[in-house]
Coordinates of C-alpha atoms and ligand atoms in Angstrom, one line a residue:
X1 CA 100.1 25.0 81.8
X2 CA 96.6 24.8 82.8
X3 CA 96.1 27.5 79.4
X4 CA 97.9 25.1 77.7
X5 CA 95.7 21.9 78.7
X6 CA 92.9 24.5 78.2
X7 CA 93.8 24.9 74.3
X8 CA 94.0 21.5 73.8
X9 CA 91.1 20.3 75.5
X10 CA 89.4 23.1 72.8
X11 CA 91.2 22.0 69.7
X12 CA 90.3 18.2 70.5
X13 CA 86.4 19.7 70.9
X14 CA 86.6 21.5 67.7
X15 CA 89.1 18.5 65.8
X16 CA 87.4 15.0 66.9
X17 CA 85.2 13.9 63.9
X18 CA 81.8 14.5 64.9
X19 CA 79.9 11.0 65.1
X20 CA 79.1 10.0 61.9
X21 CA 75.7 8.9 60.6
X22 CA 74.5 6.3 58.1
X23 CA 71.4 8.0 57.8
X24 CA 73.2 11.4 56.2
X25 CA 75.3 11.4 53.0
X26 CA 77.4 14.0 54.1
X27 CA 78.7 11.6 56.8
X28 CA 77.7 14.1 59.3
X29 CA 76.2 13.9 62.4
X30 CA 72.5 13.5 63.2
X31 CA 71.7 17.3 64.6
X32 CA 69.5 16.4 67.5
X33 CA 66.1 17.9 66.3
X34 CA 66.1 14.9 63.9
X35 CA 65.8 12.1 66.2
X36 CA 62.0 11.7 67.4
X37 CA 61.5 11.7 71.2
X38 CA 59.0 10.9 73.7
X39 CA 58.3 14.7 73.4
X40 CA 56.0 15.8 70.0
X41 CA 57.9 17.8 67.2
X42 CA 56.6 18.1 63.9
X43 CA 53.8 20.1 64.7
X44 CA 51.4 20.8 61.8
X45 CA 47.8 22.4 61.1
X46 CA 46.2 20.8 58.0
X47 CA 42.5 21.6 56.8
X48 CA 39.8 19.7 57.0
X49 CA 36.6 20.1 55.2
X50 CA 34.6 22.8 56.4
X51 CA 37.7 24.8 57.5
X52 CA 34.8 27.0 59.7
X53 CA 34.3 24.4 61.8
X54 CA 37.3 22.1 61.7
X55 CA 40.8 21.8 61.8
X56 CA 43.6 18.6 62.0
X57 CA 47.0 18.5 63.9
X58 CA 49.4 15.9 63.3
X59 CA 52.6 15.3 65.4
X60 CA 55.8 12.8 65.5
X61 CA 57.2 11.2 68.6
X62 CA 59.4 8.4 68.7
X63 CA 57.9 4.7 69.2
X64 CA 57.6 4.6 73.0
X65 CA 54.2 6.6 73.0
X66 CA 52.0 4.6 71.4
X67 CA 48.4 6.2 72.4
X68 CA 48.1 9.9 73.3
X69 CA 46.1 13.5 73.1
X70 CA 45.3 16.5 72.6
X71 CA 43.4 19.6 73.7
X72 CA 41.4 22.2 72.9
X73 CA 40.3 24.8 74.6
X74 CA 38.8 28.7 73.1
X75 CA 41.6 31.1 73.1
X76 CA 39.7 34.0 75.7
X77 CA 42.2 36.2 77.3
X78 CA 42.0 34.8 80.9
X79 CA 45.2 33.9 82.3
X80 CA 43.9 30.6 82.3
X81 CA 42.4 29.8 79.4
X82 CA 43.1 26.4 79.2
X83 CA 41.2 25.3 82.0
X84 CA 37.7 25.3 80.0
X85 CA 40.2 22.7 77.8
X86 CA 38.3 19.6 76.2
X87 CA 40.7 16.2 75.7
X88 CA 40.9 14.2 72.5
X89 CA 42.1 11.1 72.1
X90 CA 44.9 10.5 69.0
X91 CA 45.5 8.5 66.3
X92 CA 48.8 7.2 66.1
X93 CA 50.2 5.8 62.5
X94 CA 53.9 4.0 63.1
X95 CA 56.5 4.5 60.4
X96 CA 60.0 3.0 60.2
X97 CA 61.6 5.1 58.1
X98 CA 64.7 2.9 57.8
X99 CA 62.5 -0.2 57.0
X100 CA 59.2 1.7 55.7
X101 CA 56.4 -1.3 54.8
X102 CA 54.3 -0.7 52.2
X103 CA 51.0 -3.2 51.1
X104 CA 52.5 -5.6 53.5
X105 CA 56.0 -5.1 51.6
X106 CA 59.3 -4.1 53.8
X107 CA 61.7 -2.0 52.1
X108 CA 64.8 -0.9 52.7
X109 CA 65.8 2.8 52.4
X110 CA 69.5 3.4 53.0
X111 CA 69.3 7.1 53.6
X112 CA 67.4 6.4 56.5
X113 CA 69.7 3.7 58.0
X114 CA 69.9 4.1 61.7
X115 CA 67.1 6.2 62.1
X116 CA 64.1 4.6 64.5
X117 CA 61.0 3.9 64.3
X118 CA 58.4 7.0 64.7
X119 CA 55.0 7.2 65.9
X120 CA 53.0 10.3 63.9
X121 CA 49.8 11.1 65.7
X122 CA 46.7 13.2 64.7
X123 CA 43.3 14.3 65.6
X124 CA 41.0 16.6 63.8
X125 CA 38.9 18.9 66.0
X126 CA 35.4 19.7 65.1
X127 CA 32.4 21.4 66.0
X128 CA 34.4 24.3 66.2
X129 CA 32.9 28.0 65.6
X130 CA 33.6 29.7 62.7
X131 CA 36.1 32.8 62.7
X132 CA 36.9 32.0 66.2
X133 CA 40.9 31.6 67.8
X134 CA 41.3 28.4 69.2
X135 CA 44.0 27.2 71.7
X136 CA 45.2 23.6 70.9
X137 CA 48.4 21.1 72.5
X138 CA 49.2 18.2 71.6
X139 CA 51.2 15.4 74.1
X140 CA 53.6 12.5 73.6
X141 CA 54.4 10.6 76.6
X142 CA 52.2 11.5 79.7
X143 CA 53.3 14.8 81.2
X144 CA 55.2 15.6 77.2
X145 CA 53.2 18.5 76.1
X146 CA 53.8 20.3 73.3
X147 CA 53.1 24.6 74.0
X148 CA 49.9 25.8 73.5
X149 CA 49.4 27.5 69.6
X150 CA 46.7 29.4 68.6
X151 CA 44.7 29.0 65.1
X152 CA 42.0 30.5 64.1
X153 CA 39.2 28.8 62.3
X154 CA 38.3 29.7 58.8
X155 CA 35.3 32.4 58.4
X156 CA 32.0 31.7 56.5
X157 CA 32.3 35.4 54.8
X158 CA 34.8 38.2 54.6
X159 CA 38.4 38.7 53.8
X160 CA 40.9 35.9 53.4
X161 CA 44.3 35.9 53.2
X162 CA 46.6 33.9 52.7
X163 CA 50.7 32.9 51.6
X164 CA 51.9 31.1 48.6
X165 CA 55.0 29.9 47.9
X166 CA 57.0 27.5 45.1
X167 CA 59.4 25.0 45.6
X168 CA 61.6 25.3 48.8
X169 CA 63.5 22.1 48.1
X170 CA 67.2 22.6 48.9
X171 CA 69.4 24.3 51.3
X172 CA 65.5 23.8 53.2
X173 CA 67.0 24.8 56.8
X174 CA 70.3 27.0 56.0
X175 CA 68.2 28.8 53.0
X176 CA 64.5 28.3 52.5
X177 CA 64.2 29.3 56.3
X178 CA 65.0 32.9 55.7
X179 CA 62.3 32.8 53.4
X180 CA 59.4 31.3 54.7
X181 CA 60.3 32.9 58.2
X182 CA 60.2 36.8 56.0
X183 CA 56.9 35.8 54.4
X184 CA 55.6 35.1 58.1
X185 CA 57.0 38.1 59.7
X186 CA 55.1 40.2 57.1
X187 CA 52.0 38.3 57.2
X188 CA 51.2 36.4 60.3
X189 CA 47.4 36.9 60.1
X190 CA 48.0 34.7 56.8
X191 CA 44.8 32.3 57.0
X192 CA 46.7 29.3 55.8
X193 CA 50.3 28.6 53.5
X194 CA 50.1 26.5 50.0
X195 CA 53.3 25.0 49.0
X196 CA 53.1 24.2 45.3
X197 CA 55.0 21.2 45.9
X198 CA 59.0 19.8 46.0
X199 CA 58.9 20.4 49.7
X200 CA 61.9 18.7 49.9
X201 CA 64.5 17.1 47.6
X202 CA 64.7 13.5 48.3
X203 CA 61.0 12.6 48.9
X204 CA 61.6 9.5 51.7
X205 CA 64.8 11.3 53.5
X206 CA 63.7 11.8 57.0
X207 CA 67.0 14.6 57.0
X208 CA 65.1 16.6 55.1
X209 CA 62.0 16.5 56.6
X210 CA 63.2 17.3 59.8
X211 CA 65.1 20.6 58.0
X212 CA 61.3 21.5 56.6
X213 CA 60.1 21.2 60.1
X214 CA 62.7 22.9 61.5
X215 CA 62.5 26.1 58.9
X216 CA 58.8 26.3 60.1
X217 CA 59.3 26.0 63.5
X218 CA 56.0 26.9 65.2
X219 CA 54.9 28.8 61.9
X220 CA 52.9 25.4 61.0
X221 CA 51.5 25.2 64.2
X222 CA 49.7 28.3 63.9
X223 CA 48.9 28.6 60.1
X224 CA 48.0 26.0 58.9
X225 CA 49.8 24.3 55.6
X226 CA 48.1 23.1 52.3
X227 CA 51.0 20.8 50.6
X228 CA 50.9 19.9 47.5
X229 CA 52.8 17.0 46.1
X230 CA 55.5 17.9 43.6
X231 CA 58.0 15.4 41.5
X232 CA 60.5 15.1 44.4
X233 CA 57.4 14.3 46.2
X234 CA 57.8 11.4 44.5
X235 CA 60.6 8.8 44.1
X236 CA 61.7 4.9 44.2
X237 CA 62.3 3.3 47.9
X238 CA 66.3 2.8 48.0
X239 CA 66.4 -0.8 48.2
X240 CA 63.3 -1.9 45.9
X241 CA 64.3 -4.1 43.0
X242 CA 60.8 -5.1 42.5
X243 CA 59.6 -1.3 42.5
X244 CA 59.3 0.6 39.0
X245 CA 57.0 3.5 39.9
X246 CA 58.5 6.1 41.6
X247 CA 55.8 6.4 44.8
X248 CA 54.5 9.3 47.5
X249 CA 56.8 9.8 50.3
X250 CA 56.7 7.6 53.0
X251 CA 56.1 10.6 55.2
X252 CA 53.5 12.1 53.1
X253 CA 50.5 10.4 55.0
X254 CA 51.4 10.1 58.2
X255 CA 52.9 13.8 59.0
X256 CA 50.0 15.5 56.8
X257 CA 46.2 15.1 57.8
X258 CA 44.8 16.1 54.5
X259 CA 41.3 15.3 53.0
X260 CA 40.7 11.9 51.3
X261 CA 38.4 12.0 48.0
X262 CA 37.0 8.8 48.1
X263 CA 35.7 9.0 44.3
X264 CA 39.5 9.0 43.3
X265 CA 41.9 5.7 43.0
X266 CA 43.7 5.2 46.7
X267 CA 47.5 6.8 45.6
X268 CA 45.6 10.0 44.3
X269 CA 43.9 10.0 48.7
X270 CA 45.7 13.6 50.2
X271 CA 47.1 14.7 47.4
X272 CA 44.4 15.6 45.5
X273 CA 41.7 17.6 47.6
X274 CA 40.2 20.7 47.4
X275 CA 39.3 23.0 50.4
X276 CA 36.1 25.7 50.2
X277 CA 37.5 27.9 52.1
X278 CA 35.3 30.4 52.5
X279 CA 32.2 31.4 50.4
X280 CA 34.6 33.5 48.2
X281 CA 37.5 31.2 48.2
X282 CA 37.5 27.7 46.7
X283 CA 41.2 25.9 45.9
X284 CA 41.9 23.2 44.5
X285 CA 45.5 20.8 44.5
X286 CA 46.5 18.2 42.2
X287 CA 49.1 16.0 41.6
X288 CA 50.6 16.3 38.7
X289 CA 53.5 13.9 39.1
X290 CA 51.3 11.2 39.6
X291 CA 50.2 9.5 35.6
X292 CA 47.0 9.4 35.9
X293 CA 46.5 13.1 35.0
X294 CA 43.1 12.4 32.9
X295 CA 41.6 11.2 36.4
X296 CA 42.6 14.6 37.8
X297 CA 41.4 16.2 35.3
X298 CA 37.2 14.5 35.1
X299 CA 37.5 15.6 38.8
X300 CA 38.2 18.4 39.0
X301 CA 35.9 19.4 35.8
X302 CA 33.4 18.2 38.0
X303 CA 34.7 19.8 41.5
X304 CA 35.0 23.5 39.2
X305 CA 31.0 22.9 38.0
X306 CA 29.6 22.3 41.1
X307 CA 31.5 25.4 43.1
X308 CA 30.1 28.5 43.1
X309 CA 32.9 30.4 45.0
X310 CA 34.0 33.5 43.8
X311 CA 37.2 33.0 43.1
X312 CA 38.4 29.5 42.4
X313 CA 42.1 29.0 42.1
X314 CA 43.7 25.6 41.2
X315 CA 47.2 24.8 42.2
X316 CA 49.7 22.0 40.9
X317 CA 53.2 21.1 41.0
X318 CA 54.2 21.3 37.2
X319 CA 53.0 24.1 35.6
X320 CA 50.8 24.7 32.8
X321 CA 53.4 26.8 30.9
X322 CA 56.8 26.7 31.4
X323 CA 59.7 29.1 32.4
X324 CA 62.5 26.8 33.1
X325 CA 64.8 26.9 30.1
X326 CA 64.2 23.7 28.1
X327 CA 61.4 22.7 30.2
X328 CA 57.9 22.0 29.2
X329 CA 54.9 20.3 30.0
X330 CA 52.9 19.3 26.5
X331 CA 51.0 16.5 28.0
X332 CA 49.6 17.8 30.8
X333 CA 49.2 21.1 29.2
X334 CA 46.7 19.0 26.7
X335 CA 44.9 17.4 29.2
X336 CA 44.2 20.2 31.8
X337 CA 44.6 23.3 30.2
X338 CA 40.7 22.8 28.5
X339 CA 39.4 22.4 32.3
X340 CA 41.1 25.4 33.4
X341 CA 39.5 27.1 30.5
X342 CA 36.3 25.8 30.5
X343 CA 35.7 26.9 34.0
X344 CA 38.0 30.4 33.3
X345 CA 39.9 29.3 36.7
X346 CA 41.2 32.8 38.0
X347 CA 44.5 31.5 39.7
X348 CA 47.0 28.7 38.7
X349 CA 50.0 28.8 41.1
X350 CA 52.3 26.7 40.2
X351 CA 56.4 25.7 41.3
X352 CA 58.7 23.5 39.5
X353 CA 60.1 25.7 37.1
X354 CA 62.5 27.3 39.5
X355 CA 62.1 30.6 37.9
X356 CA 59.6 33.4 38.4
X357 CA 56.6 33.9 35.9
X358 CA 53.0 35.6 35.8
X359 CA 50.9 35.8 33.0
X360 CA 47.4 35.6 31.9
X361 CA 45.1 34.2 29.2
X362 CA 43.2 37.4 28.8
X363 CA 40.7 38.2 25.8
X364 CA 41.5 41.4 24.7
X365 CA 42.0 41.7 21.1
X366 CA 45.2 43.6 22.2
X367 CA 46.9 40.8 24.0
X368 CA 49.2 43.3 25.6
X369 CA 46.2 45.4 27.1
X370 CA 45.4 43.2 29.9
X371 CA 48.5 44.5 31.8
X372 CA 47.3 47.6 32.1
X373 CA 43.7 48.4 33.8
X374 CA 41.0 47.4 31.8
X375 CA 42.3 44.2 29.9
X376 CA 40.1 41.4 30.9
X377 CA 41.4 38.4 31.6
X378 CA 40.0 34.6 32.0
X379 CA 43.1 33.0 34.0
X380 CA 45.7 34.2 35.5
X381 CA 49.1 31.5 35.8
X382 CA 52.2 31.9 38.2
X383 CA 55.2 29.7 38.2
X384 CA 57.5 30.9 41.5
X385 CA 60.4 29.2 43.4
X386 CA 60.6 30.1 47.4
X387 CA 64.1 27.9 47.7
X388 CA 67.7 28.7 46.6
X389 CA 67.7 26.2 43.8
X390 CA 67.2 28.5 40.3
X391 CA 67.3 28.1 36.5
X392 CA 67.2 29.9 33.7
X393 CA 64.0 31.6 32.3
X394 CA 63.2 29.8 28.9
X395 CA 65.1 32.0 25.9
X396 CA 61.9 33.2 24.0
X397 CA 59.9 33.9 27.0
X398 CA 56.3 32.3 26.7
X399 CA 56.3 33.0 23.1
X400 CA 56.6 29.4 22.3
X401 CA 52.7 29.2 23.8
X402 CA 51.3 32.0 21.2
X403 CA 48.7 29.8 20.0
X404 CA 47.9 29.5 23.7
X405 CA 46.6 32.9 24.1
X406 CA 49.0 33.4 27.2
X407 CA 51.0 36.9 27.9
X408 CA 53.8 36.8 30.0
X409 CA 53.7 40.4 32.3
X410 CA 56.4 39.7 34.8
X411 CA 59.6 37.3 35.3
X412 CA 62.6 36.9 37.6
X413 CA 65.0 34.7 37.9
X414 CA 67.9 34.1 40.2
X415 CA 65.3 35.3 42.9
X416 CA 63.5 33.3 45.6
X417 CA 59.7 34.9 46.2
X418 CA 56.8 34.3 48.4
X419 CA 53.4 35.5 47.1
X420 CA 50.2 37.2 49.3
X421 CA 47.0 36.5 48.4
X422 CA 43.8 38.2 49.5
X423 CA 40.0 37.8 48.1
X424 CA 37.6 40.0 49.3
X425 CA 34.3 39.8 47.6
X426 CA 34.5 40.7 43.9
X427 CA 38.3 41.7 44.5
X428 CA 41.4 39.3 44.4
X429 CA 44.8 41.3 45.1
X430 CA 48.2 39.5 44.6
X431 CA 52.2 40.3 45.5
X432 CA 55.1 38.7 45.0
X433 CA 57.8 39.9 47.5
X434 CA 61.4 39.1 47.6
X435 CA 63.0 37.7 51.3
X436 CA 63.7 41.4 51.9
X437 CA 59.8 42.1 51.5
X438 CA 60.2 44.3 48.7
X439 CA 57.2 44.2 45.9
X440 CA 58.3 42.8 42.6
X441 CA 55.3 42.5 41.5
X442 CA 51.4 42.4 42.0
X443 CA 48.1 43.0 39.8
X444 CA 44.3 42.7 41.0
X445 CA 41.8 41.9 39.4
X446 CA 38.1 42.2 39.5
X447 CA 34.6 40.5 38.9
X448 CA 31.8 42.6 38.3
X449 CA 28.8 42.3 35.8
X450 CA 30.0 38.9 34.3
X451 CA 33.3 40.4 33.1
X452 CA 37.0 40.0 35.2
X453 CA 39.3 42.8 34.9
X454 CA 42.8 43.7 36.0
X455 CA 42.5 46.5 37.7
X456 CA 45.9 47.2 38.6
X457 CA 48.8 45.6 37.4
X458 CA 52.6 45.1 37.7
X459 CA 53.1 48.4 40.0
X460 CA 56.3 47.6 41.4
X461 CA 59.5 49.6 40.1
X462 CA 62.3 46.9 40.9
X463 CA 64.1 46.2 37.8
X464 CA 63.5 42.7 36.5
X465 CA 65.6 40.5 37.8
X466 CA 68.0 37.9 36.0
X467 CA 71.2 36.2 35.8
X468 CA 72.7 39.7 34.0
X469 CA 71.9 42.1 36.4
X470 CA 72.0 39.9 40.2
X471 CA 74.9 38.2 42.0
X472 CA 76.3 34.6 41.1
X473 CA 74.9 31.6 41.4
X474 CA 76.9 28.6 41.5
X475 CA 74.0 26.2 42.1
X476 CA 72.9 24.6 45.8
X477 CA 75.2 21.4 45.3
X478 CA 77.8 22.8 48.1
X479 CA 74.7 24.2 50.7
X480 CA 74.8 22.7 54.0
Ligands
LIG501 FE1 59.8 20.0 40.7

């Protein structure tokens, strides 16, 4: 008997329908690291300028703290560290995701129905030392501290590495996690992690954002991220009649602390930036969803002739040339292509294509030679996709940009990557690894005497991957 009321005590636990949520279209309920509390989630390290002395945290709790802090102390090995720890004060940004204002405008965004109000907080420590570990926390309400991470500030000189990755997008917690967690696991001395935008699917959907967060767990409050705005970065406010433009995500601003480039119009502020990392290492993000792509461009003609880094390496959302099947990017291509060019950009990493592609504008009369060591190449392009969503790879390869001058050396699909990245002096080494870290592919290249070489090129023996030779793939409409 008591079995009996046992078993149907458990059945009714595993039968009642779980409390449903306006906020989620699947009608299911709100998992509990969604909801913001008085303690601080959403932990994440974004650059400021001069990485070697700088860095910015930025953190969510729910609208009962409304002023806080955060400290910051040198990460020595004493037990007790934390006592040399300095206090900052916070800045604290309120956002209501179900009712977002914008310009003084209230919106309405159904997906977010139900969800409260949020407080995101940030502070950007400075007069830091370069190449040094720092200890940081960050608090909500009084006594609410978050653990203590470590990060280390950005050196003036010397080897830097770091992680690159395409779109994550969907599935972002029940797939993309696997991903981005393998690509930490094999590098977790990474210097920083650029995500060549479409971060998420549905730019304003607080769901999703919480999945990202969640996928990183404490990886962003370590390494610190360099996001770059993609299309789904982008999208109309649900209940917006008067709204044509699709605009940034509501969420965009206040859970990123990113550089502001006053010289550019206010919607292109943190997401367009670029960071000098290092003396080698200078990057550069755009945002190619937004129009005004011409604007872009004069900037960063200008950013490119004024940097004398090394290696400069630009990224974007859309890329340059396109491996989705059917997909292309003409009038972008016109308009930035010639700056790339002009400045013989080494690196272009790209996402949106949801395929896997590397090739180079090289100048060998052999256009093939580059592949091998000794072709010498002006600018190297990658299109890759970290997330579970995947098309087809366009039917004539990059043929169709002949004119361009651009070889394609290596392609996948049906695979989700993250890339490593390391400059060191007059040497840039790159991999593309699969979630089971295996190399599918990698090339280096080198500067020396006015001329850039590949010095080594597509080593890796995995067969090239597509839809012929790897397991189904019945899309990412039924992921969880
Ligand atoms: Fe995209």
């Amino acid at each position: 008997m008591r079995f009996v009321l046992f078993l149907s005590l458990l059945i009714f636990a595993f039968t009642s329908p779980a409390q449903a949520h306006p906020g989620d279209q699947h009608g299911e309920a709100m998992p509990p690291w969604q909801k913001a509390s008085s303690w601080p989630d959403r932990i994440v390290v974004t650059l400021a300028d001069q990485p070697q002395n700088r860095f910015s945290v930025t953190w969510r709790t729910d609208a009962t703290v409304s002023e806080t802090i955060a400290q910051i102390a040198v990460a020595t090995e004493d037990a007790r560290f934390d006592l040399a720890a300095e206090t900052m004060s916070a800045r604290t940004e309120p956002l209501n995701p179900a009712l977002p204002e914008l310009q003084g405008t209230v919106y309405q965004e159904p997906m977010n129905a139900g969800i409260e109000a949020a407080h995101f907080h940030s502070v950007t420590f400075t007069d830091l030392e370069p190449d040094t570990v720092y200890a940081y926390r960050v608090r909500g309400a009084r006594g609410a501290w978050s653990e203590w991470f470590q990060t280390r500030t950005a050196a003036e000189t010397g080897p830097v590495k770091f992680i690159y990755v395409g779109d994550a997008q969907n599935g972002v917690m029940s797939h993309w996690s696997r991903l981005i967690r393998a690509s930490y696991a094999a590098v977790p001395d990474a210097d920083f992690i650029l995500h060549a935008g479409d971060l998420v699917n549905r730019a304003s959907r607080d769901f999703e954002w919480a999945e990202w967060f969640k996928a990183v767990s404490h990886i962003h409050g370590m390494i610190p991220a360099l996001p770059v705005a993609g299309n789904h970065e982008y999208a109309r406010l649900g209940l917006s009649p008067n709204q044509t433009d699709r605009i940034l995500s509501i969420f965009w601003r206040p859970q990123f602390t990113l550089p502001i480039e006053g010289e550019l119009p206010a919607d292109l502020h943190e997401v367009v930036y670029d960071m000098r990392y290092s003396q080698d290492l200078h990057i550069f993000i755009l945002s190619t969803q937004n129009s005004d792509i011409q604007t872009q461009a004069d900037w960063l003609n200008k950013q490119l002739a004024a940097s004398d880094a090394t290696w400069k390496v630009v990224s974007m959302h859309h890329p340059i040339f396109s491996s989705g099947r059917g997909r292309d990017s003409a009038d972008r291509r016109a308009v930035l292509l010639p700056v790339l060019e002009r400045h013989a950009v080494d690196l272009v990493l790209q996402g949106h294509d949801h395929t896997y592609a590397r090739g180079a504008i090289g100048q060998t009369p052999e256009r093939l030679g580059w592949r091998d060591a000794g072709g010498q190449v002006q600018t190297m392009f990658v299109n890759s996709v970290s997330g579970p969503k995947q098309y087809e790879f366009q039917e004539t390869g990059w043929d169709m940009y002949e004119k361009d001058g651009v070889e394609l050396a290596r392609r996948a699909e049906n695979t989700p990557f993250y890339q490593i990245i390391t400059v060191d002096g007059d040497t840039l080494h790159y991999e593309a690894r699969t979630v089971l870290d295996q190399l599918y592919d990698d090339f280096e290249m080198r500067k020396s005497g006015g001329v850039k070489q590949i010095t080594r090129g597509a080593t890796s023996t995995m067969e090239e991957r597509s839809y012929q030779n790897t397991g189904d793939y019945p899309g990412v409409n039924d992921l969880k």
